[in-house]
Amino acid sequence: MSLDFATWSCPLPLRDYPNIVIGHGGGGKLTAELIQHLFAPAFDDEALRPPGDAAILSFDGARLAVSTDSFVVRPLFFPGGSIGELAVNGTVNDLAMMGARPLYLTAGFIVEEGLPLAQLGAIVARMAAAARAVGARVVAGDTEVVDKGHGDGVFINTTGIGLIPDGVRIGPDRARPGDCVLVNGSIGDHGMAIMSVREGLEFEATITSDTAPLCDLVAAMLAAAPDAIHTLRDPTRGGLAAALNEIAAASRVGIQIDERALPVNPAVQAACDLLGMDPLYVANEGKLVAFVAPEAAEAILARMRAHPLGRQAAMIGQVVEQPAGVVAARTAIGGTRVIPMPLGEQLPRIC
Amino acid sequence: MKYLAEFRNGEIAQRLAAEIRRMTTRRWAIMEVCGGQTHAIIRNGIDQLLPPEIELIHGPGCPVCVTPLEVIDKALAIAARPDVIFCSFGDMLRVPGSRHDLFRVKSEGGDVRVVYSPLDAVAIARDNPHKQVVFFGIGFETTAPANAMAVVVAKRQGLKNFSMLVSHVLVPPAIEAIMNSPSNRVQAFLAAGHVCSVMGYWQYPPLAEKYRAPIVVTGFEPLDILEGIRRAVRQLEAGAAYVENAYPRAVTFEGNQPAQRMLAEVFEPTDRAWRGIGVIPNSGWRLRDAYRAFDAEARFDVADIRAQEPPICRSGDVLQGKIKPIECPAFGNPCTPRTPLGATMVSSEGACAAYYNYGRFARAG
């Protein structure tokens, strides 16, 4: 048998999806395209145009940050948290990434017929505690019930309103060449915690979600150097890789990170190795990436490390001029690789 | 992790790379057979540490890439049936058939589920007696024993609603086909460590001798790959051609004998089509007669589905090392992981996808 390379032939291109597929919610390219081509043109508004996790609205001289987020997590309770904490912390963090202090929240519940009231009660109690912990008031809500089989127990939507302090100018399009890139701790914990319980995967060590409100940490960082923080992002769906790519694109800069400096919990790394996944693409719920002026980086880092949510804070890279829009990593063995924007969900590999 | 960190040590990697540079006196073309190795090479930037004389050719060893178009089409047809729960490893969901992929079938109401083990699919069959549960049994010798085990378990449990769409491919016939090609440039192989952990490497000495090509059994961590390359270059420079095991922590000469017995019990060799390559004799496995009742192809009457793959890209040239992925005119535009034109761009294991995802700008910049 000889292999005739001359006749090597290829499959047809994949058509674009005419229907929503699961990857449209993955926080990668498919999500971005959905927003860019479907939602943004329909709802066209100047407040929607700047990239960012929250809209900035000026009102009577004050600047308000407004953000909304929906939470659809299975299972409803997982190591380190529940959908309740996520629903509060996720929205609080979107506000915090604009430097805003959370003031008000709304909560919408889409509940599936059959959900035990005790479970809903426990979830709501955790939401209330999470809101109180950051000094935010839940001031409006809504409840809908859907037929059994039409939801995963409960879906929660929260909207948050926060106040941006005077002088704070933070946005995903404000990263500048020379900026230092900081993270407040290990990446990938939330995504792997969820995956381990959802898929029944047993790892040697229990992996715990990192869900946490970041507004207090952000306030501490701002106190250290209010003008030096250019960009903040909480790398949720799509992980740190998606967040860095969004910032590189929005700021029209290149980002170079050093994989050796990246904090990764050994249990998360081991689980990722097992499944052929990359922790850079795994979701976080209590982490932020900060782009700060180089002269203030050490001071901000010190302040982060003094905070309970920043003990493992690390400087992981810096912003460069070229190639603009590209995120690259120095690998552990001294090579270089590109960290591309994910398409949709990261999938476990076969081998 | 404690067993892996030592194989990712940057200083040792630099030392190994320096040794490879020192011993290299001329151009050598080395093929890493396995897509997992390609992935590791690009993900870690290993190729950038090597001297320019060493050319790594990315072999066809990606189970997702080489699954033929018509098998994907059969999977799509079965998965779309309302009575079916279709179970697959995750990365098969994005591989396009002639018209669409499993994600699309799922979005149109097909019950498509990602599983981490074929035994999970057997459990789903047990829990859903009124549904037909089909597992997509693809992969090299690495995944085949677990798939064989799933069929045995399903038979033992008397499950009438479990079946498998089998499209297993085997490494040694592929190596032979590559070496027999008139346009072959490969001079040495890094054999796939995971495959050898199951099958051993007793099949390789005749190949190394027949084709005068060193074969080094190689693992998947950065230091494993550099060590595999170092040994291959050492043999090439010395004019030697024998089999070496550079992955002894996982591989023995005989391999995993219970797994091999399980494979022989359930599967028998068959001619198998490779996506984009065509049929290679005896390069695959199918279910033996005793287990034919678990053959999804027969159960769902999809054996007649045929698909044509028009020759519109240059992944053949990529596979034989004539061009690098970035030299293909279609690379990056229009051919991307989202809109793959060729087998090598189809999965993240493929050479073109690995270049696209990890190497594109590093090389351009």
XYZ file of C-alpha atoms in Angstrom:
716
model
C 0.000 0.000 0.000
C 1.371 3.367 -0.876
C -0.180 6.595 0.155
C -0.705 8.888 -2.786
C -0.441 12.366 -1.351
C -1.374 13.856 -4.716
C -4.937 12.649 -4.243
C -5.206 13.916 -0.678
C -8.557 15.621 -0.604
C -10.460 17.724 1.815
C -13.896 18.189 3.290
C -16.205 21.046 2.534
C -16.227 24.180 4.654
C -18.505 24.288 7.635
C -21.486 26.539 7.104
C -22.345 29.157 9.657
C -24.916 28.021 12.159
C -28.468 29.130 11.299
C -29.653 28.283 14.817
C -28.342 29.068 18.256
C -25.812 26.460 19.342
C -24.419 26.027 22.826
C -21.203 27.803 21.830
C -23.119 31.073 21.323
C -23.154 31.309 25.108
C -19.516 30.357 25.597
C -18.076 33.845 25.824
C -15.884 33.395 22.752
C -16.057 34.440 19.123
C -19.579 33.068 18.610
C -20.884 35.129 21.538
C -19.109 38.245 20.297
C -20.540 37.805 16.799
C -24.046 37.345 18.171
C -23.742 40.599 20.096
C -22.103 42.468 17.245
C -24.380 41.323 14.452
C -27.711 40.654 16.136
C -28.154 42.479 19.440
C -26.100 45.637 19.002
C -27.679 46.769 15.702
C -31.188 46.154 17.040
C -30.688 48.005 20.331
C -28.342 50.617 18.923
C -27.562 53.139 21.660
C -24.520 55.205 22.479
C -24.345 53.659 25.967
C -24.026 50.210 24.392
C -21.159 51.135 22.110
C -18.149 51.345 24.409
C -16.839 47.866 25.145
C -17.135 46.860 28.759
C -19.018 44.773 31.267
C -21.248 47.650 32.340
C -22.776 50.702 30.661
C -21.819 54.103 32.048
C -24.708 56.520 32.430
C -24.235 60.110 33.531
C -26.958 61.351 35.819
C -26.969 64.680 37.569
C -23.196 64.860 37.537
C -22.804 61.335 38.910
C -21.624 58.459 36.782
C -23.587 55.260 37.200
C -22.489 51.835 36.028
C -25.309 49.493 34.978
C -24.911 45.821 34.221
C -27.153 42.787 33.831
C -26.301 39.133 33.821
C -28.161 35.813 33.799
C -27.034 32.709 35.637
C -27.761 29.210 34.387
C -25.516 26.873 36.300
C -25.847 23.141 36.902
C -25.798 21.942 39.643
C -27.398 24.734 41.670
C -25.050 24.026 44.594
C -21.396 23.197 44.028
C -18.141 23.131 46.020
C -17.463 26.694 47.108
C -20.847 28.213 46.357
C -24.248 28.172 44.703
C -26.121 29.917 41.923
C -27.187 32.397 44.614
C -23.721 33.767 45.338
C -22.877 33.659 41.637
C -25.925 35.734 40.726
C -24.885 38.497 43.105
C -21.114 38.324 42.762
C -21.191 38.076 38.976
C -23.120 41.305 38.563
C -21.261 43.054 41.386
C -18.008 42.144 39.635
C -19.203 43.540 36.312
C -19.777 46.848 38.097
C -16.456 46.616 39.945
C -14.620 46.214 36.633
C -15.631 49.801 35.844
C -14.383 50.857 39.267
C -17.959 51.211 40.522
C -19.251 50.592 44.026
C -22.434 48.465 43.868
C -25.537 50.164 45.272
C -28.664 48.416 43.978
C -29.540 45.029 42.542
C -32.634 43.545 40.951
C -33.309 39.836 40.902
C -35.406 37.925 38.365
C -36.173 34.243 38.883
C -37.266 31.754 36.240
C -38.164 28.742 38.320
C -38.895 25.264 37.048
C -42.008 23.548 38.260
C -41.089 21.005 40.914
C -38.117 22.803 42.444
C -38.271 22.223 46.218
C -39.108 25.453 48.019
C -36.380 24.636 50.543
C -33.805 24.766 47.742
C -35.093 28.050 46.391
C -35.101 29.399 49.938
C -31.492 28.383 50.487
C -30.447 29.992 47.200
C -32.228 33.240 47.996
C -30.744 33.315 51.509
C -27.274 33.035 50.000
C -28.081 35.815 47.530
C -29.260 38.056 50.330
C -26.126 37.379 52.358
C -23.897 38.026 49.324
C -25.662 41.329 48.624
C -25.412 42.432 52.259
C -21.722 41.575 52.284
C -21.027 44.198 49.621
C -23.531 46.731 50.916
C -25.868 46.439 47.940
C -29.678 46.540 48.323
C -31.975 44.244 46.327
C -34.705 46.661 45.319
C -36.808 44.918 42.646
C -37.540 41.420 41.490
C -39.625 39.141 39.331
C -40.731 35.517 39.417
C -41.817 33.284 36.541
C -42.493 29.564 36.676
C -41.960 27.348 33.642
C -43.224 23.806 33.025
C -41.206 20.920 34.366
C -38.458 20.010 31.943
C -38.116 23.577 30.640
C -35.381 24.766 32.990
C -32.587 23.532 35.210
C -34.330 24.194 38.519
C -33.883 27.933 38.505
C -32.375 30.563 36.260
C -31.550 33.908 37.888
C -31.058 37.292 36.282
C -29.584 40.152 38.238
C -29.123 43.768 37.276
C -26.793 45.992 39.210
C -26.398 49.734 39.544
C -23.223 51.176 40.978
C -21.587 54.528 41.449
C -18.271 55.299 39.799
C -16.077 57.474 42.049
C -14.960 60.827 40.654
C -11.765 60.661 38.704
C -11.891 56.924 38.025
C -11.524 56.154 34.315
C -11.387 52.419 33.696
C -12.307 50.603 30.501
C -11.277 47.697 28.306
C -10.115 50.139 25.626
C -7.694 51.992 27.922
C -4.783 49.539 28.141
C -1.541 51.160 26.950
C 1.799 49.783 25.762
C 4.026 49.366 28.806
C 1.151 48.580 31.153
C 1.732 45.702 33.543
C -0.814 42.873 33.596
C -1.811 41.636 37.057
C -4.144 38.895 38.257
C -5.388 38.493 41.812
C -4.963 34.738 42.069
C -5.161 31.262 40.578
C -7.150 30.815 37.385
C -9.634 28.160 36.277
C -10.940 27.191 39.717
C -14.642 27.874 39.113
C -14.918 26.156 35.736
C -13.157 23.012 36.880
C -15.149 22.917 40.145
C -18.394 22.980 38.160
C -17.150 20.446 35.638
C -16.006 18.023 38.334
C -19.415 17.916 39.997
C -21.553 18.234 36.873
C -19.848 15.473 34.960
C -19.214 13.298 37.992
C -15.457 13.460 37.480
C -13.535 12.516 40.560
C -10.236 14.270 41.013
C -7.721 13.588 43.741
C -8.400 16.920 45.444
C -11.754 18.695 45.630
C -11.669 21.785 43.442
C -13.563 24.708 44.905
C -15.179 27.570 43.040
C -13.563 30.943 43.593
C -16.832 32.906 43.523
C -16.321 36.179 45.387
C -17.228 39.862 45.128
C -14.299 41.896 43.862
C -15.537 45.426 44.607
C -13.655 45.704 47.894
C -10.412 44.500 46.303
C -10.887 47.013 43.478
C -11.476 49.786 46.017
C -8.201 48.863 47.742
C -6.367 48.906 44.415
C -7.866 52.274 43.519
C -6.807 53.637 46.905
C -3.220 52.617 46.137
C -3.051 54.439 42.806
C -6.336 55.847 41.515
C -5.033 57.062 38.158
C -2.810 54.113 37.366
C -5.507 51.484 36.836
C -6.412 51.595 33.152
C -8.346 48.382 32.595
C -10.030 45.773 34.776
C -11.785 42.612 33.667
C -13.230 39.602 35.433
C -12.353 36.628 33.257
C -15.558 34.580 33.490
C -16.761 32.528 30.494
C -13.940 31.965 28.043
C -11.468 32.386 30.887
C -8.431 34.627 31.001
C -7.747 33.937 27.314
C -11.029 35.488 26.175
C -10.656 38.464 28.553
C -7.133 39.244 27.329
C -8.174 38.933 23.698
C -11.108 41.284 24.214
C -8.830 43.850 25.831
C -6.151 43.477 23.146
C -8.796 44.084 20.496
C -10.564 46.947 22.296
C -7.315 48.757 23.165
C -5.592 47.893 19.855
C -2.495 46.631 21.654
C -0.576 43.396 21.956
C -0.397 41.479 25.221
C 2.481 39.223 26.228
C 2.131 37.012 29.247
C 4.582 34.651 30.885
C 3.047 31.241 31.548
C 5.518 30.621 34.356
C 4.103 33.586 36.270
C 0.506 32.440 35.932
C -0.954 31.182 39.228
C -2.710 27.851 38.636
C -3.922 25.637 41.454
C -2.139 22.238 41.033
C -5.436 20.347 41.269
C -6.885 22.513 38.485
C -3.786 22.005 36.347
C -3.981 18.248 36.872
C -7.685 18.144 35.994
C -7.046 20.230 32.868
C -4.196 17.927 31.831
C -6.472 14.943 32.256
C -9.176 16.417 30.045
C -6.904 18.065 27.490
C -8.011 21.537 28.546
C -6.128 24.752 29.055
C -6.681 26.639 32.344
C -6.388 29.890 30.407
C -9.779 29.113 28.854
C -11.567 27.934 31.994
C -14.097 30.217 33.739
C -13.391 32.179 36.924
C -15.895 33.887 39.237
C -13.665 35.645 41.755
C -10.727 36.763 39.670
C -9.748 39.942 37.920
C -7.075 40.925 35.484
C -5.755 44.478 35.831
C -3.793 46.611 33.385
C -1.876 49.227 35.338
C 0.747 51.860 34.659
C 4.202 50.293 35.183
C 5.367 52.839 37.763
C 2.451 51.942 40.061
C 2.413 48.203 39.436
C 4.431 47.171 42.494
C 2.374 49.328 44.835
C -0.893 47.976 43.454
C 0.396 44.418 43.596
C 1.407 44.886 47.224
C -2.047 46.230 48.030
C -3.664 43.282 46.257
C -1.571 40.786 48.189
C -2.600 42.409 51.461
C -6.261 41.740 50.600
C -7.830 38.330 51.348
C -8.866 37.957 47.690
C -5.439 38.866 46.355
C -2.984 36.809 48.376
C -1.810 34.962 45.283
C -1.765 38.091 43.122
C 0.896 38.033 40.432
C 2.301 40.117 37.621
C 1.806 37.933 34.556
C 2.871 40.086 31.638
C 2.787 43.397 29.917
C 1.240 45.327 27.089
C 3.178 45.840 23.874
C 2.474 47.865 20.774
C 2.772 45.088 18.202
C 1.300 42.838 17.030
C -1.859 44.732 17.933
C -4.828 42.607 18.916
C -2.694 39.539 19.582
C -2.204 37.810 22.921
C 0.985 35.754 23.121
C 2.543 33.706 25.913
C 6.094 32.841 26.762
C 5.839 29.115 27.493
C 7.298 27.270 30.467
C 10.161 25.922 28.363
C 10.990 29.256 26.769
C 9.026 29.043 23.516
C 6.242 31.343 22.393
C 2.628 30.610 21.588
C -0.388 32.625 20.632
C -3.380 32.587 22.981
C -6.274 32.798 20.522
C -9.810 33.919 21.237
C -11.883 30.798 21.898
C -14.669 30.023 19.423
C -17.298 28.752 21.835
C -17.067 26.353 24.721
C -13.779 24.585 25.370
C -14.260 20.889 24.705
C -12.479 17.992 26.355
C -10.135 16.360 23.850
C -10.242 12.721 22.890
C -6.524 12.078 23.421
C 0.882 17.099 38.636
C 3.809 15.934 40.738
C 4.564 13.483 37.955
C 4.306 16.115 35.263
C 6.134 19.197 36.567
C 9.499 17.508 36.162
C 8.762 16.977 32.472
C 8.040 20.666 31.938
C 11.279 22.040 33.350
C 12.467 24.994 31.288
C 16.165 24.673 32.133
C 16.346 21.014 31.186
C 14.436 21.818 28.003
C 17.016 24.432 27.071
C 19.838 21.960 27.783
C 18.208 19.267 25.634
C 17.636 21.754 22.833
C 21.274 22.853 23.026
C 22.377 19.230 22.780
C 20.174 18.685 19.729
C 21.684 21.795 18.118
C 25.200 20.547 18.873
C 24.701 17.117 17.356
C 22.835 18.242 14.222
C 25.070 18.453 11.143
C 22.523 18.386 8.320
C 18.845 18.571 7.506
C 16.553 15.922 8.960
C 12.811 15.451 8.607
C 11.175 13.832 11.633
C 7.470 13.023 11.833
C 5.593 13.127 15.102
C 2.873 10.594 14.413
C 0.381 11.721 16.998
C -1.796 14.823 16.986
C -1.337 15.125 20.733
C 2.388 15.546 20.129
C 1.745 18.169 17.437
C -0.426 19.995 19.910
C 2.276 19.866 22.606
C 4.980 21.004 20.163
C 3.075 24.085 19.081
C 1.546 24.814 22.491
C 4.963 24.845 24.130
C 6.871 26.399 21.254
C 9.201 23.381 21.080
C 9.891 23.867 17.366
C 11.354 27.300 18.135
C 14.051 25.725 20.303
C 15.271 23.442 17.529
C 17.982 24.185 14.979
C 16.633 25.161 11.543
C 17.957 21.895 10.085
C 15.415 19.872 12.065
C 12.067 19.817 10.333
C 9.115 18.431 12.224
C 6.461 16.937 9.963
C 3.073 16.624 11.571
C 1.638 13.177 10.986
C -1.966 12.152 10.427
C -2.362 10.887 13.986
C -5.372 12.892 15.025
C -8.397 10.664 15.530
C -10.803 13.538 15.099
C -9.184 14.743 11.873
C -8.935 11.396 10.167
C -12.465 10.201 10.836
C -13.895 10.074 7.320
C -16.493 12.522 6.152
C -19.009 9.784 5.485
C -18.665 8.403 9.016
C -19.420 11.898 10.335
C -22.425 12.025 8.021
C -23.589 8.668 9.386
C -23.174 9.989 12.937
C -25.206 13.075 12.061
C -27.973 10.965 10.517
C -28.165 8.704 13.575
C -27.948 11.582 16.074
C -30.828 13.395 14.381
C -33.235 10.507 15.028
C -35.807 11.253 17.726
C -35.388 7.832 19.338
C -31.615 8.218 19.790
C -29.322 9.549 22.514
C -26.029 10.092 20.727
C -22.925 10.068 22.943
C -19.541 11.350 21.833
C -16.243 12.653 23.106
C -16.373 16.444 23.218
C -14.126 17.405 20.353
C -16.090 15.402 17.781
C -19.064 17.729 18.154
C -17.462 20.491 16.128
C -16.178 18.358 13.256
C -18.118 19.148 10.122
C -19.742 16.498 7.987
C -20.839 17.277 4.449
C -23.350 19.870 5.590
C -23.167 20.433 9.328
C -21.898 19.186 12.680
C -23.222 17.562 15.858
C -23.671 20.958 17.534
C -26.112 21.808 14.780
C -27.967 18.510 15.230
C -28.158 19.263 18.966
C -29.537 22.742 18.295
C -32.241 21.180 16.127
C -33.435 18.902 18.903
C -31.104 15.919 18.645
C -30.145 14.445 22.017
C -26.361 14.724 21.695
C -24.326 14.273 24.863
C -20.654 14.669 25.667
C -19.276 11.764 27.683
C -15.839 11.201 29.146
C -15.901 7.439 28.880
C -17.791 4.964 26.679
C -18.921 3.304 29.913
C -20.878 6.498 30.653
C -22.804 5.823 27.443
C -23.521 2.265 28.603
C -24.876 3.704 31.873
C -27.071 6.120 29.909
C -28.425 3.144 27.923
C -29.210 1.304 31.142
C -31.016 4.359 32.532
C -32.977 5.030 29.330
C -34.408 1.665 28.259
C -36.863 3.275 25.837
C -34.156 5.122 23.903
C -31.468 3.871 21.583
C -28.069 4.969 22.904
C -25.244 5.209 20.392
C -21.592 5.843 21.226
C -19.278 7.311 18.614
C -16.326 4.924 18.836
C -13.455 6.691 17.159
C -9.778 6.935 17.886
C -6.487 5.102 17.660
C -5.370 2.119 19.719
C -5.423 4.425 22.757
C -9.184 4.748 23.056
C -10.097 1.373 21.560
C -9.701 -0.794 24.704
C -12.219 1.270 26.682
C -14.603 1.148 23.728
C -14.174 -2.615 23.498
C -14.841 -2.851 27.213
C -18.068 -0.860 26.806
C -19.352 -3.323 24.207
C -18.455 -6.270 26.424
C -20.203 -4.687 29.404
C -23.296 -3.868 27.330
C -23.448 -7.488 26.137
C -22.954 -8.834 29.644
C -25.784 -6.602 30.885
C -28.013 -7.748 28.053
C -28.582 -4.208 26.798
C -30.557 -4.184 23.569
C -30.539 -0.408 23.231
C -26.784 0.234 23.121
C -24.677 0.330 19.978
C -21.463 1.852 18.721
C -20.557 3.656 15.517
C -17.063 2.264 15.131
C -14.341 4.016 13.163
C -11.088 2.982 14.797
C -7.789 3.528 13.025
C -4.381 1.983 13.656
C -0.948 3.568 13.673
C 1.453 0.973 12.172
C -0.380 0.691 8.816
C -0.358 4.500 8.585
C 3.422 4.600 9.149
C 3.818 1.974 6.450
C 1.620 3.943 4.041
C 3.623 7.105 4.659
C 6.952 5.355 4.087
C 5.692 3.720 0.897
C 4.631 7.019 -0.609
C 6.770 8.032 -3.592
C 6.870 11.603 -2.310
C 7.770 10.651 1.251
C 10.379 12.816 3.004
C 10.073 11.421 6.525
C 13.353 10.016 7.848
C 12.441 9.192 11.437
C 9.345 8.847 13.595
C 8.339 9.866 17.076
C 5.898 7.039 17.809
C 2.795 7.917 19.812
C 3.425 7.105 23.462
C -0.202 6.578 24.448
C -0.771 4.159 21.598
C 2.343 2.222 22.616
C 1.288 2.140 26.257
C -1.570 -0.070 25.065
C 0.005 -1.920 22.151
C 3.669 -2.000 23.197
C 6.194 -1.456 20.433
C 6.788 -4.989 19.239
C 5.229 -4.045 15.896
C 7.843 -1.397 15.161
C 11.273 -3.105 14.790
C 10.321 -4.630 11.397
C 9.182 -1.181 10.206
C 12.375 0.561 11.383
C 14.449 -2.083 9.647
C 12.425 -2.241 6.431
C 12.398 1.518 5.881
C 15.748 2.308 7.534
C 13.975 4.830 9.748
C 14.605 5.375 13.462
C 11.431 5.088 15.539
C 11.464 6.599 19.028
C 8.528 5.924 21.344
C 7.814 9.375 22.729
C 5.541 10.894 25.376
C 3.635 14.171 25.362
C 5.312 16.503 27.818
C 7.826 19.057 26.498
C 10.846 17.169 27.815
C 9.494 13.875 26.460
C 9.275 15.368 22.996
C 12.699 17.010 23.121
C 14.196 13.736 24.337
C 12.436 11.864 21.517
C 13.840 14.308 18.979
C 17.295 14.091 20.558
C 17.338 10.313 20.237
C 15.979 10.381 16.689
C 18.647 12.879 15.631
C 21.343 10.860 17.367
C 20.344 7.784 15.351
C 20.022 9.720 12.101
C 23.444 11.324 12.539
C 24.932 7.885 13.267
C 23.214 6.264 10.291
C 21.312 3.952 12.615
C 17.678 2.860 12.365
C 16.229 1.001 15.316
C 13.417 1.373 17.834
C 14.021 3.194 21.108
C 11.683 3.635 24.027
C 11.980 7.171 25.380
C 8.748 6.824 27.349
C 9.546 3.932 29.702
C 7.417 5.305 32.526
C 4.327 4.413 30.489
C 5.414 1.975 27.784
C 6.780 -1.550 27.763
C 7.784 -3.668 24.763
C 4.775 -5.949 25.184
C 2.299 -3.227 26.104
C -0.861 -3.758 28.101
C -1.688 -7.395 27.448
C -5.144 -7.539 29.066
C -6.103 -4.527 26.915
C -4.775 -6.227 23.801
C -6.745 -9.376 24.637
C -9.871 -7.274 25.110
C -9.294 -5.649 21.722
C -8.790 -9.008 20.030
C -11.952 -10.327 21.631
C -14.141 -7.495 20.356
C -12.499 -6.133 17.199
C -10.999 -7.509 14.010
C -8.845 -5.714 11.432
C -10.542 -4.112 8.469
C -9.700 -1.753 5.650
C -10.452 1.752 6.841
C -10.824 5.080 5.105
C -8.884 8.018 6.576
C -10.363 11.438 6.087
C -8.705 13.046 3.116
C -6.281 10.154 2.605
C -8.481 7.353 1.419
C -8.555 3.686 2.271
C -5.504 2.096 3.905
C -5.737 -1.722 4.017
C -6.042 -3.276 7.457
C -5.695 0.115 9.089
C -8.799 -0.071 11.233
C -10.933 -2.197 13.481
C -14.545 -3.275 13.257
C -16.696 -5.320 15.599
C -16.310 -9.074 15.331
C -19.329 -11.198 14.416
C -19.932 -12.056 18.073
C -20.510 -8.357 18.772
C -22.019 -7.303 15.444
C -25.384 -6.796 17.169
C -23.845 -3.660 18.711
C -22.948 -2.150 15.336
C -24.828 1.141 15.033
C -24.211 1.291 11.291
C -26.286 -1.857 10.750
C -28.874 -1.033 13.388
C -29.714 2.335 11.882
C -29.296 1.419 8.256
C -26.785 4.136 7.413
C -24.245 1.911 5.662
C -25.208 3.391 2.301
C -24.422 6.997 3.181
C -21.624 8.212 0.894
C -19.749 11.507 0.912
C -17.389 13.144 -1.527
C -14.426 15.224 -0.407
C -13.481 17.667 -3.164
C -9.724 18.390 -3.498
C -9.663 22.074 -2.641
C -6.933 22.495 -0.042
C -3.307 21.470 0.486
C -3.424 19.451 3.667
C -1.829 16.584 1.738
C 1.214 18.761 1.144
C 1.209 19.664 4.833
C 1.166 16.023 5.835
C 4.095 15.038 3.701
C 6.097 18.034 4.814
C 6.143 19.772 1.422
C 4.696 22.904 2.961
C 4.071 24.229 6.434
C 0.439 25.021 7.251
C 1.101 28.763 7.014
C 2.365 28.336 3.448
C -0.994 27.043 2.251
C -2.794 29.835 0.390
C -6.038 28.959 2.150
C -4.501 29.046 5.642
C -6.203 31.582 7.859
C -8.424 32.782 5.057
C -10.736 31.123 4.148
C -9.540 28.052 6.057
C -9.838 28.493 9.836
C -10.789 26.208 12.718
C -14.269 27.635 12.366
C -14.460 27.055 8.628
C -12.034 24.204 8.052
C -11.266 23.252 4.482
C -9.011 20.344 5.329
C -8.660 17.469 7.724
C -5.648 19.121 9.324
C -7.692 22.190 10.296
C -10.691 20.215 11.487
C -9.738 19.445 15.079
C -7.505 21.208 17.559
C -5.100 18.258 17.187
C -4.604 18.863 13.478
C -1.383 20.456 12.293
C -3.114 23.392 10.609
C -5.368 24.061 13.598
C -2.389 23.895 15.952
C -0.530 26.404 13.798
C -3.578 28.596 13.507
C -4.261 28.617 17.221
C -0.780 28.785 18.623
C 1.810 29.550 16.054
C 0.339 31.965 13.572
C 1.471 35.287 14.927
C 4.548 33.965 16.670
C 5.904 33.038 13.277
C 4.704 36.099 11.473
C 6.011 38.396 14.190
